Tab-separated table of C-alpha atoms in Angstrom:
chain	number	residue	atom	x	y	z
A	251	MET	CA	26.810	-31.695	32.637
A	252	SER	CA	26.266	-31.686	28.647
A	253	SER	CA	29.178	-29.027	26.994
A	254	ARG	CA	25.953	-27.366	26.158
A	255	LYS	CA	24.832	-26.877	29.868
A	256	ARG	CA	28.951	-26.401	30.943
A	257	THR	CA	29.324	-23.729	28.280
A	258	GLY	CA	26.166	-21.687	30.520
A	259	MET	CA	24.081	-18.520	30.306
A	260	ARG	CA	27.352	-16.101	31.815
A	261	GLU	CA	29.786	-16.217	28.971
A	262	GLY	CA	29.015	-12.714	27.162
A	263	TYR	CA	27.226	-11.887	29.892
A	264	GLU	CA	27.116	-7.842	29.137
A	265	PHE	CA	24.507	-7.363	26.140
A	266	MET	CA	25.797	-5.850	22.984
A	267	PRO	CA	24.723	-3.285	21.549
A	268	ILE	CA	23.603	-4.686	17.980
A	269	ARG	CA	25.359	-1.550	16.186
A	270	ASP	CA	28.628	-3.135	17.896
A	271	VAL	CA	28.402	-6.279	16.912
A	272	GLY	CA	29.899	-6.313	13.145
A	273	ARG	CA	33.350	-5.268	15.585
A	274	SER	CA	32.414	-9.133	17.701
A	275	VAL	CA	32.749	-10.863	14.193
A	276	GLY	CA	34.349	-14.808	15.330
A	277	GLN	CA	32.873	-14.129	18.639
A	278	LYS	CA	29.891	-15.104	20.843
A	279	ALA	CA	27.906	-12.493	21.785
A	280	LYS	CA	24.376	-12.135	24.187
A	281	LEU	CA	22.145	-10.048	22.023
A	282	ILE	CA	18.825	-8.257	23.133
A	283	GLY	CA	16.514	-6.419	20.494
A	284	VAL	CA	12.855	-5.781	19.052
A	285	ILE	CA	12.215	-8.712	16.462
A	286	LEU	CA	11.336	-7.016	13.036
A	287	ASP	CA	11.268	-9.164	10.690
A	288	PHE	CA	9.997	-12.926	11.262
A	289	GLY	CA	10.252	-15.643	8.192
A	290	PHE	CA	8.017	-19.169	8.489
A	291	PRO	CA	10.526	-22.416	9.256
A	292	LYS	CA	11.507	-24.696	6.883
A	293	LYS	CA	13.651	-26.853	6.343
A	294	SER	CA	17.084	-26.485	6.273
A	295	LYS	CA	19.678	-28.281	3.517
A	296	GLY	CA	21.116	-30.836	6.285
A	297	THR	CA	18.922	-32.647	9.099
A	298	ASP	CA	17.699	-29.371	10.850
A	299	PHE	CA	14.882	-27.063	10.879
A	300	CYS	CA	15.578	-23.328	10.227
A	301	CYS	CA	13.961	-20.288	10.936
A	302	CYS	CA	15.543	-16.086	10.568
A	303	LEU	CA	14.603	-13.343	12.712
A	304	ARG	CA	15.564	-9.229	12.227
A	305	ILE	CA	16.332	-7.747	15.352
A	306	ILE	CA	16.821	-3.739	16.332
A	307	ASP	CA	17.213	-2.024	19.069
A	308	GLU	CA	17.672	1.810	20.111
A	309	THR	CA	21.122	2.124	18.994
A	310	HIS	CA	20.523	-0.031	15.448
A	311	HIS	CA	17.454	0.922	13.487
A	312	GLN	CA	18.371	1.827	10.082
A	313	ILE	CA	18.976	-1.988	8.976
A	314	SER	CA	17.932	-4.481	10.608
A	315	MET	CA	20.224	-7.479	12.388
A	316	ALA	CA	20.182	-10.985	10.456
A	317	ILE	CA	19.893	-14.045	13.096
A	318	ASN	CA	19.424	-17.436	11.620
A	319	MET	CA	18.470	-19.945	13.991
A	320	PHE	CA	18.601	-23.736	13.538
A	321	GLU	CA	17.304	-26.516	15.692
A	322	GLU	CA	16.321	-30.165	15.714
A	323	ASN	CA	12.829	-29.570	15.202
A	324	VAL	CA	10.509	-26.732	14.878
A	325	GLU	CA	8.796	-27.140	18.475
A	326	ARG	CA	12.881	-25.848	19.975
A	327	LEU	CA	12.590	-22.517	17.055
A	328	PRO	CA	11.173	-19.833	18.918
A	329	ARG	CA	7.420	-19.276	18.489
A	330	LEU	CA	6.131	-15.519	18.211
A	331	ALA	CA	2.759	-14.310	20.177
A	332	ALA	CA	3.879	-11.137	17.592
A	333	VAL	CA	6.178	-9.228	15.218
A	334	GLY	CA	7.492	-6.993	17.519
A	335	ASP	CA	8.189	-8.762	20.199
A	336	VAL	CA	11.443	-8.703	22.256
A	337	VAL	CA	13.791	-11.796	22.178
A	338	VAL	CA	17.152	-12.203	24.359
A	339	LEU	CA	20.154	-13.971	22.680
A	340	CYS	CA	22.524	-15.598	24.928
A	341	CYS	CA	25.431	-17.575	23.595
A	342	VAL	CA	25.007	-16.432	20.098
A	343	GLU	CA	27.904	-16.674	17.084
A	344	VAL	CA	28.768	-13.957	15.394
A	345	LYS	CA	29.396	-14.108	11.667
A	346	SER	CA	29.652	-12.463	7.925
A	347	PHE	CA	28.622	-13.349	4.682
A	348	LYS	CA	29.174	-11.809	1.420
A	349	GLY	CA	29.963	-8.911	3.227
A	350	GLU	CA	27.100	-8.245	6.156
A	351	VAL	CA	27.527	-9.404	9.595
A	352	ASN	CA	24.854	-11.474	10.924
A	353	VAL	CA	24.848	-13.947	14.005
A	354	THR	CA	23.952	-17.641	14.355
A	355	PHE	CA	21.794	-19.508	16.836
A	356	ASN	CA	24.018	-22.366	17.154
A	357	LYS	CA	21.707	-26.050	19.294
A	358	ARG	CA	24.469	-26.756	21.115
A	359	PHE	CA	25.281	-24.358	23.098
A	360	SER	CA	22.894	-21.292	22.211
A	361	SER	CA	19.931	-19.873	23.895
A	362	PHE	CA	16.757	-17.584	23.591
A	363	GLY	CA	13.390	-16.041	25.885
A	364	LEU	CA	11.053	-14.178	23.820
A	365	TYR	CA	9.150	-11.487	25.876
A	366	LYS	CA	5.906	-9.638	24.880
A	367	GLY	CA	6.492	-5.971	23.299
A	368	LYS	CA	5.535	-2.537	24.184
A	369	ASP	CA	2.365	-4.057	25.101
A	370	GLY	CA	3.854	-6.080	27.652
A	371	ASP	CA	4.094	-5.719	30.838
A	372	ASP	CA	4.718	-8.689	32.375
A	373	LEU	CA	8.570	-9.354	32.721
A	374	ASP	CA	8.558	-13.192	32.532
A	375	PRO	CA	9.515	-15.137	28.891
A	376	TYR	CA	6.368	-16.811	27.692
A	377	HIS	CA	8.620	-18.862	25.177
A	378	VAL	CA	12.507	-20.359	26.324
A	379	SER	CA	15.356	-22.528	24.668
A	380	SER	CA	17.039	-25.331	27.089
A	381	TYR	CA	19.114	-24.160	29.759
A	382	PHE	CA	18.022	-20.096	28.820
A	383	HIS	CA	18.129	-18.604	32.412
A	384	HIS	CA	15.961	-15.616	33.294
A	385	VAL	CA	18.060	-12.820	35.008
A	386	ARG	CA	15.823	-10.412	37.061
A	387	GLU	CA	19.263	-8.117	36.515
A	388	ASP	CA	17.885	-7.311	32.813
A	389	GLU	CA	14.969	-6.412	33.343
A	390	SER	CA	15.644	-2.959	33.174
A	391	LEU	CA	16.779	-3.921	30.157
A	392	ILE	CA	13.543	-5.107	28.437
A	393	VAL	CA	11.275	-1.990	30.742
A	394	LYS	CA	13.808	-0.033	28.336
A	395	LEU	CA	13.448	-1.342	25.350
A	396	ARG	CA	9.915	-1.438	25.144
A	397	LYS	CA	9.055	2.138	26.015
A	398	TRP	CA	11.613	2.883	23.302
A	399	LEU	CA	9.099	1.047	20.860
A	400	MET	CA	6.755	2.389	22.015
A	401	ASN	CA	8.162	5.777	19.811
A	402	PHE	CA	9.086	4.151	17.567
A	403	GLN	CA	8.126	4.715	13.729
A	404	PRO	CA	9.201	2.125	11.069
A	405	HIS	CA	11.036	5.280	7.631
A	406	GLU	CA	10.780	3.066	4.985
A	407	ASP	CA	10.414	4.333	1.433
A	408	SER	CA	7.325	3.616	0.138
A	409	SER	CA	9.155	2.927	-2.939
A	410	ASN	CA	10.494	-0.243	-1.666
A	411	PHE	CA	6.656	-1.163	-1.074
A	412	PRO	CA	5.326	-1.466	-4.538
A	413	MET	CA	1.275	-0.963	-4.606
A	414	LEU	CA	-0.470	-3.850	-6.269
A	415	ARG	CA	-1.463	-1.535	-9.681
A	416	GLU	CA	2.618	-1.405	-10.038
A	417	ILE	CA	3.498	-4.809	-9.418
A	418	LYS	CA	5.440	-7.268	-12.500
A	419	GLU	CA	4.861	-10.908	-12.996
A	420	GLU	CA	7.239	-13.631	-12.161
A	421	THR	CA	9.655	-10.648	-9.378
A	422	SER	CA	9.899	-10.494	-5.397
A	423	VAL	CA	8.726	-7.074	-4.038
A	424	ASN	CA	7.920	-5.919	-0.636
A	425	LEU	CA	3.890	-5.961	-0.381
A	426	ALA	CA	1.527	-3.533	2.573
A	427	CYS	CA	-1.409	-4.611	2.789
A	428	LYS	CA	-4.304	-5.241	4.934
A	429	ILE	CA	-5.053	-8.929	5.629
A	430	LEU	CA	-8.944	-9.313	4.530
A	431	HIS	CA	-9.253	-12.940	4.788
A	432	PHE	CA	-6.816	-16.849	5.624
A	433	CYS	CA	-8.207	-20.196	5.139
A	434	GLU	CA	-6.850	-23.569	4.419
A	435	THR	CA	-7.571	-24.384	0.924
A	436	ALA	CA	-7.205	-28.633	1.525
A	437	LYS	CA	-5.059	-29.935	3.987
A	438	ASP	CA	-2.112	-28.103	5.098
A	439	GLU	CA	-2.415	-25.221	2.427
A	440	TRP	CA	-3.716	-22.012	3.051
A	441	ILE	CA	-4.901	-18.791	1.131
A	442	ILE	CA	-4.109	-14.863	2.356
A	443	PHE	CA	-6.417	-12.677	0.616
A	444	SER	CA	-5.049	-9.556	0.580
A	445	TRP	CA	-5.881	-6.004	-0.444
A	446	ASP	CA	-4.622	-2.319	-0.625
A	447	GLY	CA	-7.129	-0.879	-2.456
A	448	THR	CA	-5.080	-0.390	-5.817
A	449	ASN	CA	-6.057	-2.288	-8.873
A	450	THR	CA	-4.143	-5.175	-10.049
A	451	PRO	CA	-2.654	-5.079	-14.442
A	452	SER	CA	-4.867	-6.727	-16.356
A	453	ASN	CA	-2.794	-9.811	-17.727
A	454	VAL	CA	-2.884	-11.309	-20.773
A	455	ILE	CA	-5.078	-14.669	-21.186
A	456	CYS	CA	-2.223	-18.063	-22.893
A	457	SER	CA	-4.892	-20.348	-22.642
A	458	LYS	CA	-6.715	-21.369	-26.014
A	459	LEU	CA	-10.428	-20.972	-26.606
A	460	GLU	CA	-10.287	-24.562	-27.540
A	461	GLU	CA	-10.029	-25.558	-24.364
A	462	GLU	CA	-12.654	-24.203	-22.862
A	463	ILE	CA	-15.074	-27.014	-22.286
A	464	ASN	CA	-12.476	-29.551	-21.463
A	465	CYS	CA	-10.417	-27.113	-19.642
A	466	PRO	CA	-12.237	-23.147	-18.364
A	467	LEU	CA	-10.290	-20.495	-17.511
A	468	PRO	CA	-11.358	-20.697	-13.444
A	469	LEU	CA	-13.136	-17.946	-11.450
A	470	GLN	CA	-10.358	-17.985	-8.724
A	471	LEU	CA	-7.401	-19.187	-7.560
A	472	GLU	CA	-8.871	-21.780	-4.333
A	473	PRO	CA	-10.681	-24.750	-5.280
A	474	LEU	CA	-13.651	-23.606	-4.336
A	475	PRO	CA	-15.330	-20.339	-3.668
A	476	LEU	CA	-15.681	-18.478	-0.837
A	477	SER	CA	-18.535	-18.591	0.546
A	478	ARG	CA	-21.186	-16.002	0.479
A	479	GLU	CA	-21.223	-14.737	3.957
A	480	VAL	CA	-17.540	-14.508	3.946
A	481	LEU	CA	-17.651	-13.044	-0.120
A	482	CYS	CA	-20.063	-10.265	1.560
A	483	THR	CA	-17.250	-8.979	4.010
A	484	LEU	CA	-14.376	-7.799	1.098
A	485	PRO	CA	-14.319	-4.865	0.193
A	486	VAL	CA	-16.184	-4.202	-3.626
A	487	ALA	CA	-13.628	-2.055	-4.861
A	488	GLY	CA	-9.344	-2.714	-5.580
A	489	SER	CA	-7.740	-6.166	-6.612
A	490	ILE	CA	-7.559	-9.041	-4.238
A	491	LEU	CA	-4.336	-10.509	-4.207
A	492	ARG	CA	-4.578	-14.077	-3.262
A	493	ILE	CA	-0.569	-15.277	-1.205
A	494	MET	CA	-0.363	-18.986	-0.901
A	495	PHE	CA	2.698	-20.569	0.989
A	496	ASP	CA	5.372	-22.031	-0.914
A	497	LYS	CA	5.145	-26.547	0.309
A	498	VAL	CA	8.586	-26.241	2.144
A	499	VAL	CA	7.237	-23.314	4.781
A	500	VAL	CA	6.142	-24.870	7.944
A	501	LYS	CA	2.543	-23.079	8.657
A	502	ASN	CA	3.131	-22.530	12.557
A	503	HIS	CA	2.862	-19.114	12.797
A	504	LEU	CA	-0.919	-19.002	11.362
A	505	HIS	CA	-2.294	-16.658	14.351
A	506	LEU	CA	0.587	-13.848	13.443
A	507	LEU	CA	-1.524	-13.019	9.967
A	508	ASN	CA	-4.528	-10.964	11.817
A	509	VAL	CA	-7.729	-10.313	10.144
A	510	ASP	CA	-8.678	-6.896	8.625
A	511	LYS	CA	-4.988	-5.502	9.803
A	512	TRP	CA	-2.419	-4.091	7.382
A	513	VAL	CA	0.743	-6.073	7.374
A	514	LYS	CA	3.723	-5.473	5.408
A	515	PHE	CA	4.987	-8.541	3.725
A	516	MET	CA	8.949	-9.004	3.171
A	517	ASN	CA	9.357	-10.604	-0.675
A	518	ILE	CA	6.697	-11.821	-1.909
A	519	HIS	CA	6.595	-13.405	-4.832
A	520	LEU	CA	4.565	-12.393	-8.040
A	521	LYS	CA	3.438	-15.039	-10.484
A	522	VAL	CA	0.641	-15.290	-13.118
A	523	VAL	CA	-1.891	-18.455	-12.976
A	524	ASP	CA	-4.955	-18.426	-15.646
A	525	GLY	CA	-4.484	-15.040	-15.803
A	526	LEU	CA	-4.593	-14.392	-11.963
A	527	TRP	CA	-2.679	-12.588	-9.855
A	528	LEU	CA	-0.604	-14.970	-7.708
A	529	GLY	CA	1.886	-14.257	-4.208
A	530	VAL	CA	4.034	-16.736	-3.159
A	531	PHE	CA	5.261	-16.841	0.477
A	532	SER	CA	8.433	-19.119	-0.106
A	533	PRO	CA	11.146	-19.466	2.072
A	534	GLN	CA	12.542	-16.358	2.136
A	535	SER	CA	9.507	-14.307	2.497
A	536	ARG	CA	9.033	-12.455	5.747
A	537	LEU	CA	6.189	-11.089	8.005
A	538	ARG	CA	7.166	-6.986	9.375
A	539	TYR	CA	6.195	-5.025	12.392
A	540	THR	CA	4.409	-2.762	11.559
A	541	PRO	CA	2.492	-0.881	14.569
A	542	ASN	CA	-1.001	1.073	13.576
A	543	GLU	CA	0.128	4.151	12.964
A	544	ASP	CA	2.422	3.311	11.015
A	545	SER	CA	3.148	5.986	8.923
A	546	LEU	CA	3.736	3.990	5.014
A	547	ILE	CA	0.417	2.345	5.980
A	548	VAL	CA	-1.856	5.486	6.762
A	549	GLU	CA	-0.864	7.243	3.365
A	550	ARG	CA	-2.054	3.778	1.946
A	551	GLN	CA	-5.406	3.561	3.968
A	552	ARG	CA	-5.523	7.011	2.314
A	553	LEU	CA	-5.014	5.927	-1.226
A	554	SER	CA	-6.476	3.281	-0.825
A	555	ASP	CA	-10.141	5.433	-0.616
A	556	GLU	CA	-9.078	6.528	-4.672
A	557	GLN	CA	-11.228	4.057	-6.668
A	558	LEU	CA	-10.868	4.746	-10.839
A	559	PHE	CA	-11.921	2.727	-13.599
A	560	PRO	CA	-10.686	1.379	-16.964
A	561	LYS	CA	-11.461	3.601	-19.900
A	562	PRO	CA	-13.753	1.479	-21.614
A	563	LEU	CA	-12.757	1.193	-25.505
A	564	PHE	CA	-15.882	1.909	-28.067
A	565	ILE	CA	-16.594	-1.697	-28.792
A	566	THR	CA	-20.476	-2.303	-27.660
A	567	GLU	CA	-23.158	0.054	-26.176
A	568	GLU	CA	-26.053	0.066	-24.351
A	569	VAL	CA	-29.002	-0.239	-26.883
A	570	ASN	CA	-31.643	1.600	-24.410
A	571	GLN	CA	-28.880	4.214	-22.065
A	572	ASP	CA	-29.600	4.813	-18.656
A	573	HIS	CA	-26.205	6.579	-17.636
A	574	ALA	CA	-26.059	4.158	-14.680
A	575	THR	CA	-22.403	4.336	-12.914
A	576	PRO	CA	-20.198	1.426	-13.266
A	577	VAL	CA	-19.925	-1.056	-10.714
A	578	THR	CA	-17.457	-3.303	-9.498
A	579	LEU	CA	-18.005	-7.220	-10.478
A	580	MET	CA	-17.476	-7.652	-6.438
A	581	THR	CA	-20.273	-5.824	-6.050
A	582	VAL	CA	-22.454	-7.480	-7.756
A	583	LEU	CA	-21.540	-10.852	-6.241
A	584	THR	CA	-21.694	-9.244	-3.329
A	585	HIS	CA	-25.651	-7.296	-3.364
A	586	SER	CA	-28.075	-8.665	-1.261
A	587	LYS	CA	-30.786	-6.514	-1.609
A	588	VAL	CA	-32.456	-8.794	-4.066
A	589	VAL	CA	-31.651	-11.780	-6.218
A	590	THR	CA	-32.691	-9.791	-9.390
A	591	ALA	CA	-31.301	-7.221	-10.436
A	592	LYS	CA	-29.290	-5.186	-13.333
A	593	PHE	CA	-25.748	-3.987	-12.798
A	594	LYS	CA	-23.547	-1.888	-15.565
A	595	CYS	CA	-19.764	-2.862	-15.556
A	596	VAL	CA	-16.434	-2.483	-17.505
A	597	VAL	CA	-15.090	-5.832	-17.890
A	598	ARG	CA	-12.805	-7.610	-20.312
A	599	VAL	CA	-13.920	-11.035	-21.870
A	600	VAL	CA	-11.605	-13.636	-21.218
A	601	ALA	CA	-13.073	-16.966	-22.456
A	602	ALA	CA	-16.465	-18.027	-24.339
A	603	MET	CA	-18.435	-20.961	-24.975
A	604	PRO	CA	-18.786	-22.121	-27.603
A	605	TYR	CA	-15.979	-20.035	-29.415
A	606	LEU	CA	-17.117	-20.027	-32.764
A	607	ALA	CA	-18.947	-18.470	-34.181
A	608	LYS	CA	-20.875	-21.176	-36.370
A	609	ASN	CA	-21.988	-23.163	-32.859
A	610	LEU	CA	-22.658	-19.881	-31.599
A	611	LEU	CA	-27.011	-20.970	-32.060
A	612	SER	CA	-28.934	-23.991	-30.789
A	613	SER	CA	-30.983	-26.009	-33.057
A	614	ILE	CA	-33.967	-24.263	-33.016
A	615	GLY	CA	-31.318	-21.045	-34.621
A	616	LYS	CA	-31.010	-19.165	-30.659
A	617	TYR	CA	-28.221	-17.517	-29.625
A	618	ARG	CA	-26.901	-19.555	-26.403
A	619	MET	CA	-22.989	-19.200	-25.045
A	620	GLN	CA	-21.280	-18.152	-21.822
A	621	LEU	CA	-18.764	-15.736	-21.597
A	622	THR	CA	-16.597	-15.777	-18.747
A	623	LEU	CA	-15.922	-11.652	-17.691
A	624	GLU	CA	-13.419	-9.843	-15.612
A	625	ASP	CA	-12.982	-6.841	-13.411
A	626	SER	CA	-9.858	-6.486	-11.743
A	627	THR	CA	-12.518	-7.606	-8.546
A	628	ALA	CA	-12.983	-10.289	-9.952
A	629	ARG	CA	-14.239	-12.684	-12.012
A	630	VAL	CA	-18.089	-14.367	-13.012
A	631	HIS	CA	-19.800	-16.342	-16.250
A	632	ALA	CA	-22.856	-15.044	-17.574
A	633	PHE	CA	-24.997	-16.781	-20.452
A	634	VAL	CA	-26.310	-14.757	-23.607
A	635	THR	CA	-29.366	-16.090	-24.777
A	636	GLY	CA	-32.586	-15.780	-27.599
A	637	LYS	CA	-33.363	-11.741	-28.060
A	638	ASP	CA	-30.022	-11.019	-25.492
A	639	GLY	CA	-27.650	-12.783	-28.865
A	640	GLU	CA	-29.182	-11.018	-31.512
A	641	THR	CA	-29.108	-7.530	-29.645
A	642	LEU	CA	-24.940	-7.755	-29.366
A	643	PHE	CA	-24.079	-9.269	-32.361
A	644	ASP	CA	-26.805	-6.878	-34.474
A	645	GLY	CA	-29.178	-9.498	-35.720
A	646	TYR	CA	-27.793	-13.282	-37.466
A	647	PRO	CA	-24.703	-11.711	-39.640
A	648	SER	CA	-22.956	-14.176	-41.677
A	649	ILE	CA	-20.648	-16.819	-39.432
A	650	ASP	CA	-17.742	-13.929	-41.074
A	651	GLU	CA	-19.322	-11.090	-39.747
A	652	LEU	CA	-19.494	-13.208	-36.480
A	653	THR	CA	-16.958	-14.133	-36.374
A	654	ARG	CA	-15.160	-11.223	-36.317
A	655	LYS	CA	-17.449	-9.571	-33.729
A	656	LEU	CA	-16.374	-12.194	-31.227
A	657	ASN	CA	-13.265	-12.045	-31.844
A	658	ARG	CA	-12.930	-8.483	-30.923
A	659	LEU	CA	-14.481	-8.681	-27.439
A	660	LEU	CA	-12.131	-11.786	-26.868
A	661	GLY	CA	-8.394	-9.856	-27.850
A	662	VAL	CA	-8.175	-12.332	-30.873
A	663	THR	CA	-5.724	-11.629	-33.065
A	664	GLY	CA	-4.732	-13.481	-36.676
A	665	ILE	CA	-1.616	-14.561	-35.097
A	666	LYS	CA	-2.659	-18.536	-34.026
A	667	ASP	CA	-2.109	-19.431	-30.621
A	668	ALA	CA	-0.850	-15.527	-29.029
A	669	PRO	CA	-2.007	-14.796	-26.301
A	670	ARG	CA	-4.978	-12.621	-25.903
A	671	ASP	CA	-5.449	-9.362	-24.479
A	672	PRO	CA	-9.219	-8.303	-24.468
A	673	PRO	CA	-10.036	-5.040	-24.412
A	674	TRP	CA	-12.472	-3.507	-22.091
A	675	VAL	CA	-15.439	-2.921	-22.766
A	676	SER	CA	-19.081	-1.846	-21.018
A	677	VAL	CA	-22.019	-4.598	-20.144
A	678	CYS	CA	-24.871	-4.265	-18.698
A	679	LEU	CA	-25.756	-7.585	-16.620
A	680	LYS	CA	-28.794	-9.086	-15.491
A	681	SER	CA	-28.528	-11.316	-11.750
A	682	TYR	CA	-31.543	-14.373	-12.114
A	683	TYR	CA	-32.477	-16.714	-9.770
A	684	VAL	CA	-33.049	-20.844	-10.989
A	685	SER	CA	-34.611	-22.128	-8.361
A	686	LYS	CA	-37.171	-20.687	-5.671
A	687	THR	CA	-36.508	-22.903	-2.813
A	688	ASP	CA	-32.552	-21.784	-3.630
A	689	VAL	CA	-32.638	-18.140	-5.147
A	690	TRP	CA	-29.120	-17.248	-4.019
A	691	GLY	CA	-27.330	-20.198	-4.616
A	692	SER	CA	-28.798	-20.607	-7.650
A	693	ARG	CA	-28.092	-17.614	-9.096
A	694	ASN	CA	-26.797	-16.747	-12.947
A	695	PHE	CA	-25.997	-13.407	-14.984
A	696	LYS	CA	-26.473	-12.918	-18.025
A	697	ILE	CA	-25.493	-10.115	-21.009
A	698	PHE	CA	-28.502	-7.774	-22.098
A	699	GLY	CA	-29.101	-4.234	-23.622
A	700	ILE	CA	-25.699	-4.004	-25.583
A	701	LYS	CA	-24.929	-4.485	-29.296
A	702	ILE	CA	-21.471	-5.229	-30.380
A	703	VAL	CA	-20.296	-1.770	-32.174
A	704	GLY	CA	-17.436	-0.102	-34.281
A	705	ASP	CA	-15.411	-1.834	-37.261
A	706	THR	CA	-14.984	-5.202	-37.269
C-alpha cells in the first residue's frame, strides 16, 4: 500500500471551521468550504502544476482562505464546474507565509472532492482526487453549506473594483464586468470581450505618423475583426476591454466564462497597446464567485445605463448643420438597416495616410487620404476625397496652412517624436459600398460636410 493511501482519510476526520485554521499552523486539517475565487492552473517553479483556490464558510467569509494545490499534471488538479461550488479537502497542511495563514494540498497525501454549489441537490462529488472517500456522514455539512450560500451576499467595497472609466495603465486591478464574447484568435490564444458600460480613458498615441504606411495603427487588438454577426450582438455604448491570457496560464476552465453574464475578475493587469486598452489574465489573476443578485453587480448595471459623450473642441464644424444627435462608432459599425447611411460622431483622429500636407493631393490635384478615427467604442478608417477634402481644409490653402490644420486634427505638437494626444472633434460620416454583390463586406466610410475652423 502506498504511503499516500496509508495516511488515510480518517486523519483529522472532524472538519475544522475555517475560522479555526489560523490556530493550527504546522498541522494537517480536513476542511469544507465554498470556492470564492479560482485561479487557472499554471506550471509551478518545479515539475508540478498548481492552482490556487480561495474558500469561505459561514464562520469565515469576510476574508477568504488560500488553498494552494499541487499535482504532477493538470488533469489531477480540481476541474471546477462553477466558481461557488463546494470543496472537501482532506489531510491538507496549514502553513503561514508573510503573516497570512494558508493551506497547501500535498499531492503525496492530501485529497479533495468537488460538489455542486447552492443550485445542486446531488450529494455525490463530480470530481475527486486519488484516494478521496466520500463519507455519507459529511453530507449534512454539504447541505448546510449550500443553504447558507443561498442567502450569502459578498460584501465588496466598490472602491476595490474600479470601473473601466477609472483604470490606469500598468496597474493590476479587480474588475466587475459583463462577458460579451470570447473566442480563440490563434492556436491556444483566447480573448475575452468584457464591458461595464463606461468609457475607458483615451490614451496618447506613441506611434510615428511616418510608420502608418508600413505599420498602421490596428483597428482592434485581435488579429482579425469580429464577424458582423458577432459585432451586432455587442453594445453600441461603453468601451469593450479585451482580456488576453498570459501564455503560462493553462486554459482548461474556459467553461467558467459565461457569455452575457457579469463576473468579477481579480488582479487583472492593464496595459496599453497601440493606444488601445488591454487586460491580461496572468498567473495571479482569479475568477470570483458572482451571484446574479450580487449588490455590486446591481450597482454596475445601473451605472451602465448612464452614457455621456466627450465634449468636442471647436476645431471642426458642420457646413450644413442638421443638429443630429451624435452616435458612437459602434453604432455606425452595427447599423443594419441600409449600407448607405449618414452619421454624426465625436471622435479622435489618431492616424492619417498620407500624413504630409504636400502629399494630400493626387496627380490630378484632388484630395485623397485615409484617416483613422476612434472613440471609446471602436476604431474605423474613413476616407477624405475630392470635394469633401476641399470642404474639410477650406479649399486649397498653402502647404504651411494645410500642415497646421492637419496637425491640429492629429494632436501633433512642435516636439519631435513626442506622443500625440489628438483632440475630440465632431465629424460627419457617410457609409457606402463598392461592390453590389457584397454590399456589407465592401462597406467603407468617408468624411463629408465638415471643415476645420479656428486658430491654426
